[in-house]
Amino acid sequence: MKVALLSGGFGTRLSEETSIRPKPMVEIGGRPIMWHIMKMYAHYGLKDFVVLGGYKVEYIREYFLRYQSSHCDFSIDLKTGNVEWLQSVDEDWRVTVLNTGADSMTGGRLRRARHVLGEERFCLTYGDGVCDVNIAELIKAHAASDAWCTLTAVTQPGRYGALRVSDCSKQVLGFREKGSTDGGLINGGFFVCEPQVFDLIDNDQTVFEAEPMERMVKANRLGSYTHTGYWQSMDSLRDKQVLEAQWAAGAPWKVW
């Protein structure tokens, strides 16, 4: 199963870092936050990644093209240019990096990746948030439902829009704005999707979390998987500092 990573936004609320690199490449503990996300998926055996890039996608391309030279010891014959790698990389991943457009919205990026993701079930997440959700159980819950998409519902106070979720079926019934004291569930990303979602995306300007999800709600095809453990997005410099401190203390998202 492939894993698509939304990695093309401008990250304006983290401009201290994103003026020179895309947000998924902002480092936590010396590694891009996207690497942490990929390590989590790889822990569950999902190692075929499709990066949906846009803003400064060349930074992402260069990172993976130079991955071995950046992380492995080597000997080089300066006369011939021959390189002997003294070790191999630990990550046995396949990484596809796509330029899905500088101005595309989340749905548009996903739509542009259809030719790579194919007509099979796939995972989807944002390239700027970490979590200790059990991906295997998430996929199992999705497979047991008739949903076209299952999102991971998490609890997070503050600025996010909340979900209305059926207690019985775990279907998402709708979305609403929430106040700072509302402890309701929110969309934490970490989706499992069926290929039917592609047909709900109109064009590059479609926001996946808007029209496509609303259409799935109306069709009773948007499911949820409640995660009560750790979840944290990186939307601001303060969030980055929190994640750095947590990494130094042991990283609650480090399931590998």
Tab-separated table of C-alpha atoms in Angstrom:
chain	number	residue	atom	x	y	z
A	1	MET	CA	0.000	0.000	0.000
A	2	LYS	CA	1.325	3.440	-0.932
A	3	VAL	CA	1.513	6.399	1.439
A	4	ALA	CA	0.877	9.882	0.016
A	5	LEU	CA	2.370	12.841	1.889
A	6	LEU	CA	0.892	16.309	1.358
A	7	SER	CA	4.045	18.417	1.200
A	8	GLY	CA	3.424	21.395	-1.064
A	9	GLY	CA	1.991	24.206	1.065
A	10	PHE	CA	3.699	27.524	1.796
A	11	GLY	CA	3.760	27.131	5.601
A	12	THR	CA	3.336	30.866	6.152
A	13	ARG	CA	2.795	30.551	9.915
A	14	LEU	CA	6.290	29.088	10.204
A	15	SER	CA	7.974	31.642	7.951
A	16	GLU	CA	11.071	31.708	10.170
A	17	GLU	CA	11.874	28.283	8.694
A	18	THR	CA	9.811	28.028	5.514
A	19	SER	CA	11.341	31.048	3.823
A	20	ILE	CA	14.226	28.741	2.872
A	21	ARG	CA	12.657	25.251	2.832
A	22	PRO	CA	9.222	23.598	2.597
A	23	LYS	CA	7.633	22.899	5.961
A	24	PRO	CA	7.968	19.071	5.753
A	25	MET	CA	11.733	19.611	5.529
A	26	VAL	CA	11.912	21.626	8.772
A	27	GLU	CA	14.044	19.570	11.117
A	28	ILE	CA	13.187	18.033	14.458
A	29	GLY	CA	16.161	16.416	16.156
A	30	GLY	CA	18.304	16.933	13.071
A	31	ARG	CA	15.904	15.183	10.678
A	32	PRO	CA	13.027	16.616	8.582
A	33	ILE	CA	9.654	16.163	10.226
A	34	MET	CA	8.579	14.261	7.106
A	35	TRP	CA	11.317	11.703	7.842
A	36	HIS	CA	9.774	11.124	11.283
A	37	ILE	CA	6.377	10.530	9.669
A	38	MET	CA	7.857	8.123	7.149
A	39	LYS	CA	9.672	6.213	9.902
A	40	MET	CA	6.344	5.759	11.655
A	41	TYR	CA	4.656	4.322	8.553
A	42	ALA	CA	7.673	2.133	7.801
A	43	HIS	CA	7.378	0.662	11.304
A	44	TYR	CA	4.038	-0.774	10.144
A	45	GLY	CA	5.507	-2.100	6.904
A	46	LEU	CA	4.386	0.763	4.650
A	47	LYS	CA	7.503	1.840	2.762
A	48	ASP	CA	6.274	3.056	-0.638
A	49	PHE	CA	5.941	6.838	-0.347
A	50	VAL	CA	4.591	9.417	-2.785
A	51	VAL	CA	5.534	12.986	-1.842
A	52	LEU	CA	3.026	15.550	-3.153
A	53	GLY	CA	5.367	18.516	-3.421
A	54	GLY	CA	4.885	22.061	-4.646
A	55	TYR	CA	6.498	24.981	-2.834
A	56	LYS	CA	10.300	24.535	-2.982
A	57	VAL	CA	9.870	20.937	-4.129
A	58	GLU	CA	13.469	21.030	-5.362
A	59	TYR	CA	14.583	20.988	-1.699
A	60	ILE	CA	12.756	17.688	-1.192
A	61	ARG	CA	14.168	16.257	-4.404
A	62	GLU	CA	17.716	17.103	-3.430
A	63	TYR	CA	17.270	15.659	0.060
A	64	PHE	CA	16.325	12.212	-1.242
A	65	LEU	CA	18.715	12.240	-4.199
A	66	ARG	CA	21.576	12.866	-1.770
A	67	TYR	CA	20.222	10.684	1.025
A	68	GLN	CA	22.999	8.094	0.967
A	69	SER	CA	25.836	10.604	0.645
A	70	SER	CA	24.408	12.628	3.524
A	71	HIS	CA	24.020	9.734	5.950
A	72	CYS	CA	26.605	7.071	5.087
A	73	ASP	CA	30.382	6.797	5.425
A	74	PHE	CA	32.334	6.328	2.209
A	75	SER	CA	35.758	6.217	0.596
A	76	ILE	CA	36.392	8.054	-2.665
A	77	ASP	CA	39.235	7.732	-5.145
A	78	LEU	CA	39.805	11.361	-6.089
A	79	LYS	CA	41.616	10.409	-9.275
A	80	THR	CA	38.938	8.141	-10.726
A	81	GLY	CA	35.919	9.438	-8.840
A	82	ASN	CA	34.980	5.915	-7.741
A	83	VAL	CA	33.047	5.804	-4.474
A	84	GLU	CA	32.971	2.872	-2.065
A	85	TRP	CA	30.118	3.037	0.402
A	86	LEU	CA	31.185	1.725	3.799
A	87	GLN	CA	27.606	1.242	4.928
A	88	SER	CA	24.113	1.284	3.494
A	89	VAL	CA	21.172	3.395	4.544
A	90	ASP	CA	18.864	1.871	7.121
A	91	GLU	CA	15.684	2.853	5.298
A	92	ASP	CA	14.591	0.395	2.607
A	93	TRP	CA	12.036	2.832	1.241
A	94	ARG	CA	10.804	3.690	-2.232
A	95	VAL	CA	10.221	7.440	-2.488
A	96	THR	CA	8.465	9.119	-5.426
A	97	VAL	CA	8.654	12.922	-5.405
A	98	LEU	CA	6.049	14.750	-7.515
A	99	ASN	CA	5.665	18.435	-8.319
A	100	THR	CA	1.896	18.843	-7.904
A	101	GLY	CA	1.938	22.594	-8.532
A	102	ALA	CA	2.999	25.612	-6.538
A	103	ASP	CA	-0.567	26.876	-6.070
A	104	SER	CA	-2.552	23.634	-5.886
A	105	MET	CA	-4.757	22.951	-2.898
A	106	THR	CA	-4.710	19.647	-0.991
A	107	GLY	CA	-7.337	18.010	-3.212
A	108	GLY	CA	-5.645	19.236	-6.353
A	109	ARG	CA	-2.330	17.771	-5.230
A	110	LEU	CA	-3.941	14.419	-4.573
A	111	ARG	CA	-5.744	14.464	-7.930
A	112	ARG	CA	-2.455	15.105	-9.743
A	113	ALA	CA	-0.970	11.992	-8.109
A	114	ARG	CA	-3.668	9.597	-9.284
A	115	HIS	CA	-1.469	8.161	-12.038
A	116	VAL	CA	1.095	7.123	-9.400
A	117	LEU	CA	-1.229	6.073	-6.579
A	118	GLY	CA	-3.316	4.018	-8.985
A	119	GLU	CA	-6.744	2.506	-8.415
A	120	GLU	CA	-5.941	0.895	-5.095
A	121	ARG	CA	-6.373	1.699	-1.428
A	122	PHE	CA	-3.742	4.100	-0.087
A	123	CYS	CA	-2.791	6.048	3.013
A	124	LEU	CA	-2.665	9.840	3.050
A	125	THR	CA	-1.338	12.292	5.600
A	126	TYR	CA	0.063	15.771	6.007
A	127	GLY	CA	3.815	16.278	5.926
A	128	ASP	CA	3.922	18.348	9.091
A	129	GLY	CA	2.389	16.378	11.961
A	130	VAL	CA	3.428	13.424	14.107
A	131	CYS	CA	1.364	10.901	16.015
A	132	ASP	CA	1.608	7.516	17.713
A	133	VAL	CA	-1.572	6.129	16.125
A	134	ASN	CA	-1.531	2.415	15.369
A	135	ILE	CA	-1.562	2.486	11.565
A	136	ALA	CA	-2.270	-1.248	11.316
A	137	GLU	CA	-5.412	-0.867	13.441
A	138	LEU	CA	-6.444	2.238	11.473
A	139	ILE	CA	-6.233	0.306	8.190
A	140	LYS	CA	-8.076	-2.639	9.738
A	141	ALA	CA	-10.904	-0.374	10.919
A	142	HIS	CA	-11.173	1.214	7.488
A	143	ALA	CA	-11.237	-2.163	5.736
A	144	ALA	CA	-14.104	-3.276	7.983
A	145	SER	CA	-16.212	-0.277	6.965
A	146	ASP	CA	-17.775	0.837	3.695
A	147	ALA	CA	-16.110	4.248	3.865
A	148	TRP	CA	-14.306	5.773	0.907
A	149	CYS	CA	-12.069	7.559	3.380
A	150	THR	CA	-11.358	7.061	7.075
A	151	LEU	CA	-9.732	9.905	8.977
A	152	THR	CA	-8.011	9.778	12.332
A	153	ALA	CA	-9.994	11.785	14.866
A	154	VAL	CA	-7.956	13.285	17.703
A	155	THR	CA	-8.601	15.660	20.580
A	156	GLN	CA	-6.957	19.054	20.324
A	157	PRO	CA	-8.172	22.303	21.911
A	158	GLY	CA	-7.885	25.612	20.116
A	159	ARG	CA	-8.122	26.831	16.564
A	160	TYR	CA	-9.216	23.715	14.698
A	161	GLY	CA	-12.651	22.856	13.314
A	162	ALA	CA	-14.395	20.021	15.142
A	163	LEU	CA	-16.103	16.894	13.840
A	164	ARG	CA	-19.528	15.467	14.601
A	165	VAL	CA	-19.104	11.690	14.735
A	166	SER	CA	-21.746	8.975	15.089
A	167	ASP	CA	-21.259	7.004	18.302
A	168	CYS	CA	-22.414	3.792	16.639
A	169	SER	CA	-21.109	3.743	13.089
A	170	LYS	CA	-18.078	6.048	13.560
A	171	GLN	CA	-19.164	7.844	10.391
A	172	VAL	CA	-18.416	11.549	10.236
A	173	LEU	CA	-21.735	13.420	10.286
A	174	GLY	CA	-20.384	16.913	9.685
A	175	PHE	CA	-17.957	19.657	10.569
A	176	ARG	CA	-18.277	22.761	12.727
A	177	GLU	CA	-16.132	25.544	14.047
A	178	LYS	CA	-15.045	25.166	17.649
A	179	GLY	CA	-14.096	27.501	20.419
A	180	SER	CA	-10.900	27.470	22.454
A	181	THR	CA	-12.590	25.620	25.308
A	182	ASP	CA	-14.172	22.938	23.147
A	183	GLY	CA	-12.441	19.612	23.674
A	184	GLY	CA	-14.141	17.890	20.739
A	185	LEU	CA	-12.602	15.683	18.124
A	186	ILE	CA	-10.757	17.146	15.155
A	187	ASN	CA	-9.373	15.807	11.903
A	188	GLY	CA	-5.831	14.754	12.753
A	189	GLY	CA	-5.034	13.581	9.225
A	190	PHE	CA	-3.638	10.043	8.868
A	191	PHE	CA	-6.266	8.967	6.339
A	192	VAL	CA	-6.918	5.678	4.609
A	193	CYS	CA	-8.531	6.243	1.212
A	194	GLU	CA	-10.174	4.318	-1.586
A	195	PRO	CA	-9.630	5.409	-5.209
A	196	GLN	CA	-13.225	6.715	-5.323
A	197	VAL	CA	-12.009	9.874	-3.583
A	198	PHE	CA	-10.268	11.007	-6.780
A	199	ASP	CA	-13.638	11.401	-8.509
A	200	LEU	CA	-14.765	13.849	-5.804
A	201	ILE	CA	-11.963	16.314	-6.590
A	202	ASP	CA	-12.889	18.885	-9.239
A	203	ASN	CA	-9.620	20.658	-10.012
A	204	ASP	CA	-6.338	22.042	-8.622
A	205	GLN	CA	-8.168	24.530	-6.408
A	206	THR	CA	-10.214	21.877	-4.598
A	207	VAL	CA	-9.476	21.639	-0.882
A	208	PHE	CA	-9.692	17.951	0.045
A	209	GLU	CA	-11.019	18.804	3.503
A	210	ALA	CA	-13.885	20.855	2.019
A	211	GLU	CA	-16.037	19.727	-0.938
A	212	PRO	CA	-14.776	16.126	-1.243
A	213	MET	CA	-15.246	15.438	2.454
A	214	GLU	CA	-18.635	17.149	2.516
A	215	ARG	CA	-19.699	14.960	-0.392
A	216	MET	CA	-18.541	11.868	1.463
A	217	VAL	CA	-20.455	12.981	4.553
A	218	LYS	CA	-23.652	13.310	2.490
A	219	ALA	CA	-23.067	9.861	0.992
A	220	ASN	CA	-22.265	8.326	4.432
A	221	ARG	CA	-18.830	7.366	3.124
A	222	LEU	CA	-16.539	9.288	5.473
A	223	GLY	CA	-15.433	7.218	8.437
A	224	SER	CA	-13.397	8.003	11.534
A	225	TYR	CA	-10.921	6.196	13.738
A	226	THR	CA	-10.590	7.734	17.183
A	227	HIS	CA	-7.055	8.054	18.492
A	228	THR	CA	-6.699	8.996	22.152
A	229	GLY	CA	-2.915	9.006	22.258
A	230	TYR	CA	-0.284	11.493	21.177
A	231	TRP	CA	-0.782	13.884	18.238
A	232	GLN	CA	0.951	17.159	17.398
A	233	SER	CA	1.055	19.316	14.287
A	234	MET	CA	3.807	21.814	13.518
A	235	ASP	CA	2.051	25.029	12.507
A	236	SER	CA	4.236	27.591	14.232
A	237	LEU	CA	7.700	28.191	15.651
A	238	ARG	CA	6.313	27.427	19.091
A	239	ASP	CA	5.085	24.028	17.848
A	240	LYS	CA	8.562	23.310	16.482
A	241	GLN	CA	10.114	24.180	19.823
A	242	VAL	CA	7.644	21.881	21.600
A	243	LEU	CA	8.515	19.032	19.245
A	244	GLU	CA	12.251	19.612	19.678
A	245	ALA	CA	11.873	19.445	23.453
A	246	GLN	CA	9.776	16.280	23.217
A	247	TRP	CA	12.307	14.660	20.884
A	248	ALA	CA	15.072	15.375	23.373
A	249	ALA	CA	12.942	13.824	26.121
A	250	GLY	CA	12.224	10.636	24.206
A	251	ALA	CA	9.700	11.536	21.472
A	252	PRO	CA	6.224	10.117	22.210
A	253	TRP	CA	5.665	9.582	18.463
A	254	LYS	CA	8.784	7.398	18.093
A	255	VAL	CA	7.157	3.983	17.667
A	256	TRP	CA	10.091	2.532	15.668
